[in-house]
XYZ file of C-alpha atoms in Angstrom:
296
model
C 33.163 117.528 95.549
C 32.666 117.196 91.859
C 34.704 119.193 89.826
C 33.491 120.213 86.361
C 33.749 123.398 83.744
C 37.114 124.707 82.994
C 39.749 125.941 85.210
C 42.577 128.195 84.130
C 45.357 127.470 85.622
C 46.764 131.327 85.969
C 49.837 132.067 84.877
C 52.371 134.925 86.719
C 52.927 138.302 85.495
C 55.948 140.008 85.753
C 56.872 144.059 86.144
C 58.836 145.831 84.369
C 61.829 144.915 87.478
C 61.103 140.968 87.051
C 59.014 141.525 90.543
C 55.758 139.659 90.347
C 52.467 141.920 88.786
C 50.082 141.680 92.041
C 47.460 144.082 91.088
C 47.347 142.579 87.357
C 47.150 138.883 88.691
C 44.304 139.723 90.656
C 42.565 141.561 87.592
C 43.553 138.890 84.998
C 41.837 136.278 87.744
C 38.807 138.015 87.783
C 38.557 139.018 84.063
C 38.595 134.779 83.350
C 35.965 134.308 86.097
C 33.818 137.306 84.216
C 34.358 134.850 81.424
C 33.242 132.330 83.234
C 35.862 130.226 84.106
C 34.426 127.814 86.684
C 37.461 128.393 88.993
C 41.373 128.941 88.452
C 44.578 126.980 89.415
C 47.533 128.526 90.984
C 51.374 127.117 90.446
C 50.638 125.177 88.155
C 52.836 125.276 85.245
C 51.700 127.721 83.119
C 52.536 130.171 86.407
C 56.234 129.247 86.439
C 55.919 128.100 89.539
C 59.824 126.486 89.505
C 60.950 130.033 88.909
C 59.174 131.421 91.969
C 60.895 131.810 95.677
C 59.283 130.467 98.214
C 57.643 134.113 99.449
C 56.809 134.696 95.586
C 54.732 131.432 95.443
C 52.964 131.906 98.986
C 52.033 135.375 97.770
C 50.690 134.039 94.647
C 47.975 131.948 96.413
C 46.771 134.449 98.697
C 46.541 136.311 95.675
C 44.348 134.128 93.607
C 42.633 132.776 97.215
C 40.926 135.859 97.901
C 39.973 136.535 94.190
C 38.653 133.238 94.402
C 37.052 133.559 98.124
C 34.988 136.841 96.669
C 33.886 135.048 94.022
C 33.061 131.709 95.788
C 34.939 130.048 92.983
C 37.464 127.260 93.123
C 40.872 127.597 93.497
C 43.263 124.398 93.163
C 46.892 124.641 93.954
C 49.784 123.036 92.464
C 50.971 121.005 95.354
C 53.018 117.740 95.282
C 54.602 116.730 98.282
C 53.148 116.563 101.910
C 55.038 119.968 102.903
C 53.445 121.484 100.006
C 50.174 119.862 101.035
C 50.217 120.461 104.282
C 50.967 124.314 103.727
C 47.426 124.291 102.263
C 46.021 123.755 105.664
C 44.937 127.780 105.805
C 43.632 128.497 102.823
C 39.763 127.855 103.176
C 39.356 128.901 98.943
C 41.286 125.711 98.555
C 39.570 122.645 96.931
C 41.947 120.826 95.860
C 45.251 120.211 95.521
C 46.856 119.624 91.893
C 49.598 116.765 92.357
C 51.257 115.838 89.799
C 52.894 111.819 89.291
C 56.403 111.773 90.547
C 58.858 112.510 87.397
C 62.041 111.234 86.515
C 62.313 108.670 88.800
C 59.631 106.504 87.307
C 58.424 104.747 90.671
C 56.667 101.997 88.547
C 52.945 102.109 88.834
C 51.996 100.562 92.135
C 54.431 102.778 93.303
C 52.609 106.133 92.334
C 49.676 104.914 94.160
C 51.350 104.439 97.322
C 52.947 107.857 96.484
C 48.984 108.989 96.016
C 47.454 107.763 99.146
C 50.812 109.016 101.607
C 50.216 112.149 99.822
C 45.918 112.146 99.867
C 46.393 110.965 103.751
C 48.319 114.221 104.418
C 46.306 116.806 102.931
C 43.818 119.128 104.314
C 41.916 118.928 101.098
C 41.532 116.392 98.397
C 43.407 115.523 95.794
C 43.498 115.744 90.914
C 46.026 114.160 90.128
C 48.016 115.169 87.233
C 49.083 112.891 85.123
C 51.171 114.070 82.242
C 53.855 111.244 81.106
C 55.319 113.538 78.253
C 56.701 114.924 81.380
C 56.794 112.751 83.824
C 58.421 109.775 82.095
C 55.199 107.151 83.700
C 52.226 105.535 81.684
C 49.796 104.823 84.020
C 46.876 101.788 82.542
C 43.372 102.399 82.440
C 43.668 99.704 86.453
C 45.748 102.081 87.810
C 43.707 105.328 87.497
C 41.119 103.513 88.278
C 42.805 102.124 91.800
C 43.727 105.736 92.610
C 40.194 107.137 92.000
C 39.154 104.655 94.687
C 41.679 106.396 96.999
C 39.843 108.344 99.915
C 40.871 111.604 99.195
C 41.484 111.634 95.795
C 38.983 113.092 93.586
C 39.669 113.755 90.104
C 42.553 113.962 87.790
C 43.691 116.015 85.152
C 44.210 113.964 81.769
C 47.439 114.952 79.990
C 49.184 112.287 77.946
C 48.945 114.112 74.740
C 46.636 112.893 72.515
C 43.050 111.181 72.777
C 44.264 107.409 73.185
C 42.556 104.220 73.251
C 43.047 104.319 77.074
C 41.535 107.838 78.178
C 38.814 106.352 75.413
C 38.327 103.268 78.240
C 38.275 105.387 81.269
C 35.819 107.678 80.125
C 33.595 105.118 78.336
C 32.680 104.087 82.555
C 34.416 106.644 84.536
C 34.602 106.188 88.246
C 32.109 107.768 90.353
C 32.350 111.063 92.026
C 36.021 111.025 90.151
C 36.410 114.078 87.552
C 38.266 113.429 84.335
C 39.470 116.678 83.332
C 40.961 117.585 80.035
C 44.934 118.846 80.170
C 45.695 119.037 76.908
C 43.899 122.363 75.714
C 44.378 121.181 71.491
C 42.202 118.161 71.297
C 39.718 119.102 74.536
C 36.572 119.289 72.309
C 36.970 115.309 71.849
C 37.641 114.840 74.912
C 34.232 116.652 76.402
C 32.634 114.507 73.216
C 34.022 111.065 75.205
C 32.476 112.993 78.479
C 35.236 114.476 80.057
C 33.624 116.907 83.300
C 35.661 119.943 81.644
C 39.379 120.647 81.009
C 42.180 122.869 82.744
C 43.273 124.784 79.991
C 46.238 127.130 80.097
C 44.594 128.943 76.785
C 41.475 129.814 78.446
C 43.045 132.595 79.387
C 42.416 133.956 75.856
C 38.881 133.589 74.391
C 37.713 132.408 77.717
C 33.755 132.542 77.100
C 34.410 130.416 74.072
C 35.757 127.756 75.865
C 33.093 127.628 78.265
C 30.741 127.788 75.576
C 32.089 124.498 74.199
C 32.665 122.617 77.171
C 28.499 123.774 77.606
C 27.559 122.586 74.306
C 29.323 119.134 74.558
C 27.532 118.801 78.350
C 24.018 120.237 76.173
C 24.015 117.439 73.710
C 24.727 119.926 70.954
C 26.656 118.380 68.887
C 27.333 120.378 65.926
C 27.443 123.662 67.883
C 30.467 121.935 69.904
C 32.222 120.771 66.968
C 32.410 123.662 65.464
C 33.857 125.384 68.557
C 35.443 122.727 68.896
C 37.534 123.061 65.329
C 38.700 126.620 65.708
C 39.502 127.017 69.258
C 42.041 123.825 68.695
C 43.820 126.399 65.874
C 43.945 128.674 68.907
C 45.393 126.339 70.939
C 47.920 125.129 68.849
C 48.657 128.356 68.295
C 49.258 129.502 72.074
C 51.153 126.115 72.147
C 53.916 126.785 69.651
C 56.077 128.230 72.018
C 56.518 126.201 75.332
C 54.275 127.135 77.698
C 53.601 130.033 78.727
C 55.184 132.076 76.688
C 53.067 132.678 73.605
C 49.929 133.292 76.073
C 52.012 135.616 77.598
C 52.909 137.394 74.716
C 49.659 137.787 73.148
C 47.750 138.871 76.957
C 51.132 141.154 76.440
C 49.929 142.732 73.173
C 46.158 142.892 74.286
C 47.500 145.309 76.959
C 46.311 142.539 80.076
C 49.598 142.438 81.317
C 52.567 144.699 82.258
C 55.141 142.826 80.349
C 55.557 139.639 78.115
C 58.584 138.478 80.371
C 59.174 134.644 81.435
C 61.860 133.567 83.855
C 64.657 131.400 82.899
C 65.234 128.631 81.121
C 61.881 130.249 79.180
C 62.587 131.969 76.598
C 60.628 135.134 74.491
C 58.291 133.735 71.974
C 60.125 134.679 67.994
C 57.863 137.755 66.275
C 55.961 135.582 64.117
C 55.013 132.599 66.755
C 53.167 136.095 68.370
C 51.588 136.942 65.008
C 50.193 133.362 64.294
C 48.695 133.717 67.773
C 46.949 137.042 67.458
C 44.891 136.046 63.886
C 43.972 132.801 65.936
C 42.548 134.682 68.305
C 41.278 137.280 66.026
C 38.863 134.052 64.971
C 38.278 131.855 68.069
C 34.749 132.854 69.503
C 34.392 134.287 73.112
C 36.628 137.310 73.060
C 38.442 138.495 75.947
C 36.627 140.080 78.890
C 37.517 143.719 78.930
C 39.532 144.407 82.539
C 37.994 145.698 84.976
C 38.621 149.422 86.494
């Protein structure tokens, strides 16, 4: 399998009682697919998975798997342990697991490779490595990313290193065959696509979904002028959406638009201040690709 295009790591909306808002999640998933998203991600960081209990996590996966079956779209699920990946066996809509480089313990690059070899051997679905060193504390060299790409069952990487660095340039200059490089830092997705990234996993694409899809299509088609213009405008939107910890501003904007019932997040997150919301709404008003209207 080859992953490409824009994937939206879905937020988890909450209702006025604090419970997961099932209908709103289902509607929002349809909306971003209507906007051209290639697929969805369940239980990514944007979905606040550590604040959900096991039953809530199952509900989120079931809802998004149902939408993806209906729409024939791939679903990625955040799953970073043997227990988590084996639980995906009964979900035929799941195309891959998005698996985090082990955080905090900093096992070294050889340890990371050994970890993913064991995880891939146990997993019923392919793995996408989630490389986000500013969260995990573990950097990976280009050579290590290539070793990971060579593992059976590892099909891609969500590359979120905080910048377009020399390692990213080197990897994209000669990407491993059959290995998808998906950008994970929304504000720099345009230069990553220009360098040859296959797509992105972008929380910002809850808003202006069609604009992010158009951006990926423009770089793929070699329409440099159009892609540059789109990229500059969408980077401004992404910067505003990440002005406070993700997904607080995204949720606030979705609520302001009436697309989710509340802007609630769960601790340790707190809602953004009013100024962050105002700036994000101003950026959205001029961003390409307006949100698709809610299904009725």
